[in-house]
């Protein structure tokens, strides 16, 4: 190529196009992209099946939660109790704790069983007798701090 | 210009895949990635002159697609146009931030179509390498139209939509870019011919 005119340039560009037509991003890029997809689409709410083995752990966690809630009892927003709009409904009662869930925030749901008396001590009333256990769902925010409690009927 | 928007023979259309992606279909997103990553990568690689930078651009472009799939409007632009538009923005932002070209693209891909002998293949690779370098040395507004229209087969209309300018602007930039490329290649020809002659004598 001594004096690349327009025709020569077109031929060269075509040769370059053909030479790199199979070039693509390496596999590690695809891995990173798909990993990002998986992270972004991970289930926001996970249910924990209560089995005999996890029951003991749940009770222990309930104890820790009760102590923690007692410690931060002053922050408990009893005014923010959401109850069913109709008396006959069996929807769970949701009690907001601390900051509300932010828009778009990913949350986790931790199901546990705790004594009704512990809830009663916190000022939360339930239909269960004081000696019974109550199933609750703790809604945990992205920062690991509880946002709300949900009392199952 | 070739139509790079058409789905492959055994695949769904881009529009169907983007709808499935917006609905959270991982397989659809993976198919879109497989279908378009090469073009985005080649565009970014020639724009930046750096393979690692091009890899970052590909990753960023598809993360944008992942997050904005629901907002993509097929009526406004083909997916390829949309992706090139994102790639262009990401690449320009990166170039502005770094203000440097970290490496020149390696030669060595050109000897795959049966060159008669090693000497000619070497010479052809050398010519393609000089063309890459010439493209890389163009101002970015000229570089992007050369890559899109001459190397990726994008139509003037699609290039205009990706860049956000009139079709006439694409034509004039491409015309100017080709003139610049020809001048640059002509300028380097003498030097390289001399270098090759010295190498041949040494051998």
mmCIF file of C-alpha atoms in Angstrom:
data_model
loop_
_atom_site.group_PDB
_atom_site.id
_atom_site.type_symbol
_atom_site.label_atom_id
_atom_site.label_comp_id
_atom_site.label_asym_id
_atom_site.label_seq_id
_atom_site.Cartn_x
_atom_site.Cartn_y
_atom_site.Cartn_z
ATOM 1 C CA UNK A 1 0.000 0.000 0.000
ATOM 2 C CA UNK A 2 1.889 3.034 -1.255
ATOM 3 C CA UNK A 3 -0.834 5.614 -1.570
ATOM 4 C CA UNK A 4 -3.988 4.458 0.189
ATOM 5 C CA UNK A 5 -6.866 5.875 -1.779
ATOM 6 C CA UNK A 6 -10.466 5.471 -0.825
ATOM 7 C CA UNK A 7 -10.779 2.056 -2.421
ATOM 8 C CA UNK A 8 -7.739 0.730 -0.638
ATOM 9 C CA UNK A 9 -9.020 2.118 2.628
ATOM 10 C CA UNK A 10 -12.341 0.334 2.146
ATOM 11 C CA UNK A 11 -10.499 -2.919 1.487
ATOM 12 C CA UNK A 12 -8.362 -2.424 4.575
ATOM 13 C CA UNK A 13 -11.342 -1.642 6.761
ATOM 14 C CA UNK A 14 -13.084 -4.721 5.434
ATOM 15 C CA UNK A 15 -10.024 -6.826 6.213
ATOM 16 C CA UNK A 16 -9.921 -5.426 9.734
ATOM 17 C CA UNK A 17 -13.619 -6.117 10.167
ATOM 18 C CA UNK A 18 -13.157 -9.728 9.098
ATOM 19 C CA UNK A 19 -10.060 -10.195 11.230
ATOM 20 C CA UNK A 20 -11.839 -9.153 14.416
ATOM 21 C CA UNK A 21 -15.335 -10.435 13.689
ATOM 22 C CA UNK A 22 -14.929 -13.297 16.160
ATOM 23 C CA UNK A 23 -13.498 -11.210 18.964
ATOM 24 C CA UNK A 24 -15.565 -11.185 22.086
ATOM 25 C CA UNK A 25 -15.249 -10.415 25.748
ATOM 26 C CA UNK A 26 -13.506 -13.139 27.753
ATOM 27 C CA UNK A 27 -15.565 -15.569 29.782
ATOM 28 C CA UNK A 28 -14.768 -13.913 33.102
ATOM 29 C CA UNK A 29 -16.790 -10.887 31.974
ATOM 30 C CA UNK A 30 -19.836 -13.056 31.350
ATOM 31 C CA UNK A 31 -19.328 -14.657 34.749
ATOM 32 C CA UNK A 32 -19.221 -11.259 36.425
ATOM 33 C CA UNK A 33 -22.328 -10.057 34.577
ATOM 34 C CA UNK A 34 -24.324 -13.168 35.394
ATOM 35 C CA UNK A 35 -23.145 -13.055 39.005
ATOM 36 C CA UNK A 36 -24.464 -9.501 39.191
ATOM 37 C CA UNK A 37 -27.749 -10.742 37.754
ATOM 38 C CA UNK A 38 -27.977 -13.472 40.365
ATOM 39 C CA UNK A 39 -27.229 -11.057 43.168
ATOM 40 C CA UNK A 40 -29.781 -8.574 41.908
ATOM 41 C CA UNK A 41 -32.435 -11.235 41.519
ATOM 42 C CA UNK A 42 -31.815 -13.197 44.698
ATOM 43 C CA UNK A 43 -35.052 -13.808 46.557
ATOM 44 C CA UNK A 44 -35.644 -10.872 48.852
ATOM 45 C CA UNK A 45 -37.735 -12.905 51.251
ATOM 46 C CA UNK A 46 -36.678 -16.302 52.466
ATOM 47 C CA UNK A 47 -38.821 -18.548 54.517
ATOM 48 C CA UNK A 48 -37.194 -20.684 57.146
ATOM 49 C CA UNK A 49 -38.922 -23.940 57.724
ATOM 50 C CA UNK A 50 -39.156 -24.663 61.424
ATOM 51 C CA UNK A 51 -37.884 -28.159 61.982
ATOM 52 C CA UNK A 52 -37.163 -29.960 65.154
ATOM 53 C CA UNK A 53 -33.479 -29.150 64.794
ATOM 54 C CA UNK A 54 -34.054 -25.469 64.219
ATOM 55 C CA UNK A 55 -36.654 -25.154 66.934
ATOM 56 C CA UNK A 56 -34.023 -24.920 69.655
ATOM 57 C CA UNK A 57 -32.176 -22.280 67.654
ATOM 58 C CA UNK A 58 -35.400 -20.383 67.193
ATOM 59 C CA UNK A 59 -36.088 -20.355 70.888
ATOM 60 C CA UNK A 60 -32.559 -19.124 71.533
ATOM 61 C CA UNK A 61 -32.970 -16.454 68.905
ATOM 62 C CA UNK A 62 -36.280 -15.499 70.424
ATOM 63 C CA UNK A 63 -34.586 -15.007 73.754
ATOM 64 C CA UNK A 64 -31.937 -12.794 72.185
ATOM 65 C CA UNK A 65 -34.619 -10.866 70.343
ATOM 66 C CA UNK A 66 -36.624 -10.393 73.493
ATOM 67 C CA UNK A 67 -33.599 -9.004 75.296
ATOM 68 C CA UNK A 68 -32.756 -6.761 72.366
ATOM 69 C CA UNK A 69 -36.258 -5.479 72.077
ATOM 70 C CA UNK A 70 -36.367 -4.820 75.767
ATOM 71 C CA UNK A 71 -33.189 -2.801 75.409
ATOM 72 C CA UNK A 72 -34.617 -0.767 72.598
ATOM 73 C CA UNK A 73 -38.120 -0.836 73.946
ATOM 74 C CA UNK A 74 -38.156 2.924 74.034
ATOM 75 C CA UNK A 75 -37.913 2.931 70.279
ATOM 76 C CA UNK A 76 -40.809 0.609 69.805
ATOM 77 C CA UNK A 77 -43.413 2.513 67.926
ATOM 78 C CA UNK A 78 -46.542 1.151 69.437
ATOM 79 C CA UNK A 79 -48.534 3.723 67.518
ATOM 80 C CA UNK A 80 -47.558 2.054 64.315
ATOM 81 C CA UNK A 81 -49.379 -1.184 64.864
ATOM 82 C CA UNK A 82 -51.178 -2.211 61.704
ATOM 83 C CA UNK A 83 -54.211 -4.324 62.366
ATOM 84 C CA UNK A 84 -56.733 -5.907 60.028
ATOM 85 C CA UNK A 85 -59.197 -3.409 58.599
ATOM 86 C CA UNK A 86 -62.090 -5.790 59.081
ATOM 87 C CA UNK A 87 -62.713 -7.570 62.369
ATOM 88 C CA UNK A 88 -63.133 -10.983 60.784
ATOM 89 C CA UNK A 89 -59.876 -10.937 58.881
ATOM 90 C CA UNK A 90 -57.020 -13.185 59.846
ATOM 91 C CA UNK A 91 -54.228 -11.011 58.434
ATOM 92 C CA UNK A 92 -51.121 -10.797 60.584
ATOM 93 C CA UNK A 93 -50.561 -7.800 62.838
ATOM 94 C CA UNK A 94 -47.500 -5.802 61.817
ATOM 95 C CA UNK A 95 -45.621 -3.741 64.365
ATOM 96 C CA UNK A 96 -43.090 -1.282 63.027
ATOM 97 C CA UNK A 97 -39.805 -1.190 64.904
ATOM 98 C CA UNK A 98 -37.242 1.538 64.322
ATOM 99 C CA UNK A 99 -37.045 2.958 60.809
ATOM 100 C CA UNK A 100 -39.629 1.906 58.226
ATOM 101 C CA UNK A 101 -38.613 -0.141 55.211
ATOM 102 C CA UNK A 102 -37.178 2.157 52.562
ATOM 103 C CA UNK A 103 -38.510 2.153 49.034
ATOM 104 C CA UNK A 104 -36.721 -0.528 47.052
ATOM 105 C CA UNK A 105 -34.889 -1.866 50.097
ATOM 106 C CA UNK A 106 -34.274 -5.588 50.070
ATOM 107 C CA UNK A 107 -35.546 -7.245 53.215
ATOM 108 C CA UNK A 108 -35.236 -10.657 54.816
ATOM 109 C CA UNK A 109 -37.894 -12.416 56.756
ATOM 110 C CA UNK A 110 -36.834 -14.426 59.794
ATOM 111 C CA UNK A 111 -39.520 -16.624 61.287
ATOM 112 C CA UNK A 112 -39.215 -17.548 64.950
ATOM 113 C CA UNK A 113 -41.249 -18.629 67.947
ATOM 114 C CA UNK A 114 -41.137 -16.749 71.226
ATOM 115 C CA UNK A 115 -43.116 -16.735 74.476
ATOM 116 C CA UNK A 116 -46.241 -14.583 74.424
ATOM 117 C CA UNK A 117 -45.195 -13.276 77.822
ATOM 118 C CA UNK A 118 -42.084 -11.717 76.233
ATOM 119 C CA UNK A 119 -44.265 -9.870 73.777
ATOM 120 C CA UNK A 120 -46.629 -8.852 76.549
ATOM 121 C CA UNK A 121 -43.701 -7.437 78.489
ATOM 122 C CA UNK A 122 -42.943 -5.256 75.507
ATOM 123 C CA UNK A 123 -46.457 -3.933 75.455
ATOM 124 C CA UNK A 124 -47.558 -5.958 72.507
ATOM 125 C CA UNK A 125 -50.813 -7.711 73.067
ATOM 126 C CA UNK A 126 -51.748 -10.918 71.345
ATOM 127 C CA UNK A 127 -54.581 -13.358 71.592
ATOM 128 C CA UNK A 128 -52.263 -16.078 72.871
ATOM 129 C CA UNK A 129 -52.211 -16.953 76.536
ATOM 130 C CA UNK A 130 -49.182 -15.749 78.442
ATOM 131 C CA UNK A 131 -47.861 -19.250 78.826
ATOM 132 C CA UNK A 132 -48.086 -20.008 75.107
ATOM 133 C CA UNK A 133 -45.592 -19.475 72.362
ATOM 134 C CA UNK A 134 -46.252 -17.077 69.506
ATOM 135 C CA UNK A 135 -44.981 -17.334 65.948
ATOM 136 C CA UNK A 136 -43.588 -14.055 64.708
ATOM 137 C CA UNK A 137 -41.852 -12.917 61.564
ATOM 138 C CA UNK A 138 -39.051 -10.416 61.990
ATOM 139 C CA UNK A 139 -38.545 -8.207 58.956
ATOM 140 C CA UNK A 140 -34.861 -7.359 58.764
ATOM 141 C CA UNK A 141 -33.520 -4.536 56.579
ATOM 142 C CA UNK A 142 -30.410 -4.482 54.424
ATOM 143 C CA UNK A 143 -28.355 -3.172 57.334
ATOM 144 C CA UNK A 144 -29.329 -6.128 59.519
ATOM 145 C CA UNK A 145 -31.582 -4.033 61.768
ATOM 146 C CA UNK A 146 -35.125 -5.188 62.451
ATOM 147 C CA UNK A 147 -37.721 -3.034 60.721
ATOM 148 C CA UNK A 148 -40.929 -4.671 61.837
ATOM 149 C CA UNK A 149 -42.491 -7.634 63.599
ATOM 150 C CA UNK A 150 -45.361 -9.545 62.138
ATOM 151 C CA UNK A 151 -47.545 -11.550 64.521
ATOM 152 C CA UNK A 152 -49.199 -14.487 62.858
ATOM 153 C CA UNK A 153 -52.787 -15.094 63.940
ATOM 154 C CA UNK B 1 -24.917 -2.336 5.586
ATOM 155 C CA UNK B 2 -25.765 -5.593 7.236
ATOM 156 C CA UNK B 3 -28.706 -5.871 9.542
ATOM 157 C CA UNK B 4 -27.248 -6.909 12.844
ATOM 158 C CA UNK B 5 -30.590 -6.548 14.561
ATOM 159 C CA UNK B 6 -32.100 -9.733 13.221
ATOM 160 C CA UNK B 7 -32.259 -12.671 15.606
ATOM 161 C CA UNK B 8 -30.184 -15.708 14.847
ATOM 162 C CA UNK B 9 -31.814 -18.598 13.031
ATOM 163 C CA UNK B 10 -32.781 -20.525 16.139
ATOM 164 C CA UNK B 11 -33.400 -17.639 18.511
ATOM 165 C CA UNK B 12 -36.076 -15.276 19.643
ATOM 166 C CA UNK B 13 -36.179 -11.656 18.634
ATOM 167 C CA UNK B 14 -34.382 -9.124 20.782
ATOM 168 C CA UNK B 15 -37.703 -7.597 21.719
ATOM 169 C CA UNK B 16 -39.067 -10.875 23.056
ATOM 170 C CA UNK B 17 -35.861 -11.494 24.974
ATOM 171 C CA UNK B 18 -35.822 -8.025 26.494
ATOM 172 C CA UNK B 19 -39.395 -8.488 27.675
ATOM 173 C CA UNK B 20 -38.463 -11.763 29.300
ATOM 174 C CA UNK B 21 -35.396 -10.125 30.812
ATOM 175 C CA UNK B 22 -37.535 -7.379 32.278
ATOM 176 C CA UNK B 23 -39.700 -10.102 33.814
ATOM 177 C CA UNK B 24 -36.613 -11.583 35.502
ATOM 178 C CA UNK B 25 -35.786 -14.367 33.048
ATOM 179 C CA UNK B 26 -32.109 -15.163 33.541
ATOM 180 C CA UNK B 27 -31.846 -17.300 30.425
ATOM 181 C CA UNK B 28 -33.196 -14.488 28.245
ATOM 182 C CA UNK B 29 -30.670 -12.071 29.685
ATOM 183 C CA UNK B 30 -27.860 -14.568 29.106
ATOM 184 C CA UNK B 31 -28.970 -14.982 25.484
ATOM 185 C CA UNK B 32 -28.980 -11.231 24.968
ATOM 186 C CA UNK B 33 -25.497 -11.062 26.442
ATOM 187 C CA UNK B 34 -24.227 -13.803 24.161
ATOM 188 C CA UNK B 35 -25.807 -12.156 21.148
ATOM 189 C CA UNK B 36 -24.523 -8.615 21.659
ATOM 190 C CA UNK B 37 -21.434 -8.694 23.855
ATOM 191 C CA UNK B 38 -19.056 -9.175 20.921
ATOM 192 C CA UNK B 39 -20.143 -6.009 19.149
ATOM 193 C CA UNK B 40 -20.022 -3.987 22.358
ATOM 194 C CA UNK B 41 -16.604 -5.412 23.199
ATOM 195 C CA UNK B 42 -15.118 -4.677 19.769
ATOM 196 C CA UNK B 43 -16.533 -1.163 19.818
ATOM 197 C CA UNK B 44 -15.110 -0.449 23.260
ATOM 198 C CA UNK B 45 -11.771 -2.053 22.453
ATOM 199 C CA UNK B 46 -11.210 0.087 19.383
ATOM 200 C CA UNK B 47 -12.482 3.185 21.149
ATOM 201 C CA UNK B 48 -10.193 2.763 24.158
ATOM 202 C CA UNK B 49 -7.320 0.772 22.659
ATOM 203 C CA UNK B 50 -7.407 -1.398 25.755
ATOM 204 C CA UNK B 51 -8.803 -4.875 26.269
ATOM 205 C CA UNK B 52 -9.253 -4.527 30.055
ATOM 206 C CA UNK B 53 -11.063 -1.233 29.550
ATOM 207 C CA UNK B 54 -13.293 -2.864 26.922
ATOM 208 C CA UNK B 55 -14.128 -5.660 29.360
ATOM 209 C CA UNK B 56 -15.164 -3.101 31.949
ATOM 210 C CA UNK B 57 -17.327 -1.335 29.385
ATOM 211 C CA UNK B 58 -19.065 -4.585 28.413
ATOM 212 C CA UNK B 59 -19.781 -5.319 32.040
ATOM 213 C CA UNK B 60 -21.142 -1.856 32.682
ATOM 214 C CA UNK B 61 -23.303 -1.838 29.553
ATOM 215 C CA UNK B 62 -24.998 -5.094 30.439
ATOM 216 C CA UNK B 63 -25.509 -4.045 34.042
ATOM 217 C CA UNK B 64 -27.337 -0.998 32.721
ATOM 218 C CA UNK B 65 -29.405 -3.274 30.481
ATOM 219 C CA UNK B 66 -30.147 -5.556 33.412
ATOM 220 C CA UNK B 67 -31.420 -2.680 35.527
ATOM 221 C CA UNK B 68 -33.234 -0.779 32.784
ATOM 222 C CA UNK B 69 -34.665 -3.601 30.696
ATOM 223 C CA UNK B 70 -38.186 -2.677 31.723
ATOM 224 C CA UNK B 71 -37.646 0.895 30.548
ATOM 225 C CA UNK B 72 -36.282 -0.038 27.142
ATOM 226 C CA UNK B 73 -38.677 1.073 24.408
ATOM 227 C CA UNK B 74 -38.324 -0.967 21.233
ATOM 228 C CA UNK B 75 -40.351 1.653 19.388
ATOM 229 C CA UNK B 76 -37.675 4.271 19.900
ATOM 230 C CA UNK B 77 -34.550 2.329 18.976
ATOM 231 C CA UNK B 78 -33.351 -1.148 18.117
ATOM 232 C CA UNK B 79 -31.603 -2.919 20.951
ATOM 233 C CA UNK B 80 -28.258 -2.734 19.147
ATOM 234 C CA UNK B 81 -28.653 1.017 18.814
ATOM 235 C CA UNK B 82 -29.568 1.247 22.470
ATOM 236 C CA UNK B 83 -26.553 -0.831 23.539
ATOM 237 C CA UNK B 84 -24.125 1.105 21.339
ATOM 238 C CA UNK B 85 -25.527 4.304 22.810
ATOM 239 C CA UNK B 86 -24.805 3.071 26.327
ATOM 240 C CA UNK B 87 -21.381 1.770 25.306
ATOM 241 C CA UNK B 88 -20.541 5.119 23.765
ATOM 242 C CA UNK B 89 -21.507 7.026 26.910
ATOM 243 C CA UNK B 90 -19.602 4.635 29.167
ATOM 244 C CA UNK B 91 -16.541 4.703 26.930
ATOM 245 C CA UNK B 92 -16.462 8.473 26.598
ATOM 246 C CA UNK B 93 -16.861 8.906 30.325
ATOM 247 C CA UNK B 94 -13.996 6.511 30.859
ATOM 248 C CA UNK B 95 -11.765 8.241 28.313
ATOM 249 C CA UNK B 96 -12.495 11.614 29.848
ATOM 250 C CA UNK B 97 -11.667 10.242 33.269
ATOM 251 C CA UNK B 98 -8.441 8.544 32.290
ATOM 252 C CA UNK B 99 -7.396 10.751 29.379
ATOM 253 C CA UNK B 100 -4.984 8.161 28.165
ATOM 254 C CA UNK B 101 -4.833 5.134 25.999
ATOM 255 C CA UNK B 102 -3.263 2.442 28.063
ATOM 256 C CA UNK B 103 -2.148 0.107 25.327
ATOM 257 C CA UNK B 104 -2.350 -0.396 21.634
ATOM 258 C CA UNK B 105 -4.345 -3.322 20.403
ATOM 259 C CA UNK B 106 -2.283 -6.367 19.641
ATOM 260 C CA UNK B 107 -1.927 -7.512 16.095
ATOM 261 C CA UNK B 108 -1.952 -11.149 15.098
ATOM 262 C CA UNK B 109 -5.557 -11.900 14.229
ATOM 263 C CA UNK B 110 -5.224 -11.393 10.512
ATOM 264 C CA UNK B 111 -3.492 -14.513 9.226
ATOM 265 C CA UNK B 112 -6.618 -16.649 9.241
ATOM 266 C CA UNK B 113 -7.727 -16.494 5.614
ATOM 267 C CA UNK B 114 -4.964 -18.324 3.855
ATOM 268 C CA UNK B 115 -2.174 -15.839 3.201
ATOM 269 C CA UNK B 116 0.214 -17.277 0.605
ATOM 270 C CA UNK B 117 3.275 -17.055 2.826
ATOM 271 C CA UNK B 118 4.450 -15.863 6.183
ATOM 272 C CA UNK B 119 6.015 -12.708 4.817
ATOM 273 C CA UNK B 120 2.753 -11.520 3.270
ATOM 274 C CA UNK B 121 0.799 -12.462 6.379
ATOM 275 C CA UNK B 122 3.274 -10.495 8.475
ATOM 276 C CA UNK B 123 2.965 -7.530 6.187
ATOM 277 C CA UNK B 124 -0.825 -7.713 6.241
ATOM 278 C CA UNK B 125 -0.872 -7.907 10.028
ATOM 279 C CA UNK B 126 1.439 -4.947 10.115
ATOM 280 C CA UNK B 127 -0.914 -3.012 7.834
ATOM 281 C CA UNK B 128 -3.953 -3.881 9.950
ATOM 282 C CA UNK B 129 -2.091 -2.901 13.067
ATOM 283 C CA UNK B 130 -1.277 0.472 11.553
ATOM 284 C CA UNK B 131 -4.935 0.838 10.623
ATOM 285 C CA UNK B 132 -5.953 0.099 14.214
ATOM 286 C CA UNK B 133 -3.479 2.663 15.467
ATOM 287 C CA UNK B 134 -4.713 5.183 12.924
ATOM 288 C CA UNK B 135 -8.315 4.617 14.047
ATOM 289 C CA UNK B 136 -7.258 4.956 17.657
ATOM 290 C CA UNK B 137 -5.564 8.265 16.919
ATOM 291 C CA UNK B 138 -8.707 9.778 15.401
ATOM 292 C CA UNK B 139 -10.732 12.223 17.476
ATOM 293 C CA UNK B 140 -13.418 10.241 19.249
ATOM 294 C CA UNK B 141 -16.286 11.761 17.229
ATOM 295 C CA UNK B 142 -14.688 10.391 14.057
ATOM 296 C CA UNK B 143 -13.451 7.175 15.651
ATOM 297 C CA UNK B 144 -16.913 6.121 16.787
ATOM 298 C CA UNK B 145 -18.511 6.523 13.357
ATOM 299 C CA UNK B 146 -15.718 4.545 11.693
ATOM 300 C CA UNK B 147 -16.124 1.712 14.209
ATOM 301 C CA UNK B 148 -19.909 1.682 14.037
ATOM 302 C CA UNK B 149 -20.447 2.163 10.313
ATOM 303 C CA UNK B 150 -17.328 0.645 8.764
ATOM 304 C CA UNK B 151 -16.480 -2.149 11.182
ATOM 305 C CA UNK B 152 -19.718 -3.107 12.924
ATOM 306 C CA UNK B 153 -22.003 -2.711 9.928
ATOM 307 C CA UNK B 154 -24.340 -0.287 11.663
ATOM 308 C CA UNK B 155 -26.542 1.740 9.320
ATOM 309 C CA UNK B 156 -26.185 5.521 9.222
ATOM 310 C CA UNK B 157 -29.638 5.794 10.733
ATOM 311 C CA UNK B 158 -28.785 3.517 13.653
ATOM 312 C CA UNK B 159 -25.455 5.252 14.193
ATOM 313 C CA UNK B 160 -27.232 8.601 14.283
ATOM 314 C CA UNK B 161 -29.657 7.245 16.876
ATOM 315 C CA UNK B 162 -26.832 5.790 18.981
ATOM 316 C CA UNK B 163 -24.795 8.970 18.920
ATOM 317 C CA UNK B 164 -27.746 11.316 19.051
ATOM 318 C CA UNK B 165 -27.127 13.384 15.954
ATOM 319 C CA UNK B 166 -28.479 13.797 12.421
ATOM 320 C CA UNK B 167 -27.783 11.284 9.681
ATOM 321 C CA UNK B 168 -26.085 14.058 7.713
ATOM 322 C CA UNK B 169 -23.667 14.513 10.592
ATOM 323 C CA UNK B 170 -22.796 10.831 10.457
ATOM 324 C CA UNK B 171 -22.137 11.066 6.719
ATOM 325 C CA UNK B 172 -19.920 14.123 7.027
ATOM 326 C CA UNK B 173 -18.010 12.717 10.001
ATOM 327 C CA UNK B 174 -17.442 9.448 8.203
ATOM 328 C CA UNK B 175 -16.231 11.267 5.111
ATOM 329 C CA UNK B 176 -13.844 13.342 7.193
ATOM 330 C CA UNK B 177 -12.727 10.296 9.191
ATOM 331 C CA UNK B 178 -11.860 8.367 6.035
ATOM 332 C CA UNK B 179 -9.796 11.267 4.752
ATOM 333 C CA UNK B 180 -7.944 11.485 8.044
ATOM 334 C CA UNK B 181 -7.350 7.738 8.064
ATOM 335 C CA UNK B 182 -5.993 7.764 4.539
ATOM 336 C CA UNK B 183 -3.655 10.607 5.389
ATOM 337 C CA UNK B 184 -2.420 8.908 8.559
ATOM 338 C CA UNK B 185 -1.839 5.610 6.787
ATOM 339 C CA UNK B 186 -0.036 7.343 3.932
ATOM 340 C CA UNK B 187 2.130 9.221 6.418
ATOM 341 C CA UNK B 188 3.197 6.027 8.220
ATOM 342 C CA UNK B 189 3.691 4.034 5.025
ATOM 343 C CA UNK B 190 7.194 5.286 4.287
ATOM 344 C CA UNK B 191 8.446 4.639 7.790
ATOM 345 C CA UNK B 192 7.039 1.125 7.918
ATOM 346 C CA UNK B 193 8.256 0.225 4.452
ATOM 347 C CA UNK B 194 11.703 1.306 5.512
ATOM 348 C CA UNK B 195 11.477 -0.691 8.707
ATOM 349 C CA UNK B 196 10.395 -3.815 6.860
ATOM 350 C CA UNK B 197 13.252 -3.417 4.351
ATOM 351 C CA UNK B 198 15.736 -3.221 7.213
ATOM 352 C CA UNK B 199 14.185 -6.329 8.802
ATOM 353 C CA UNK B 200 14.326 -8.246 5.556
ATOM 354 C CA UNK B 201 17.979 -7.296 5.086
ATOM 355 C CA UNK B 202 18.742 -8.396 8.633
ATOM 356 C CA UNK B 203 17.106 -11.763 8.010
#
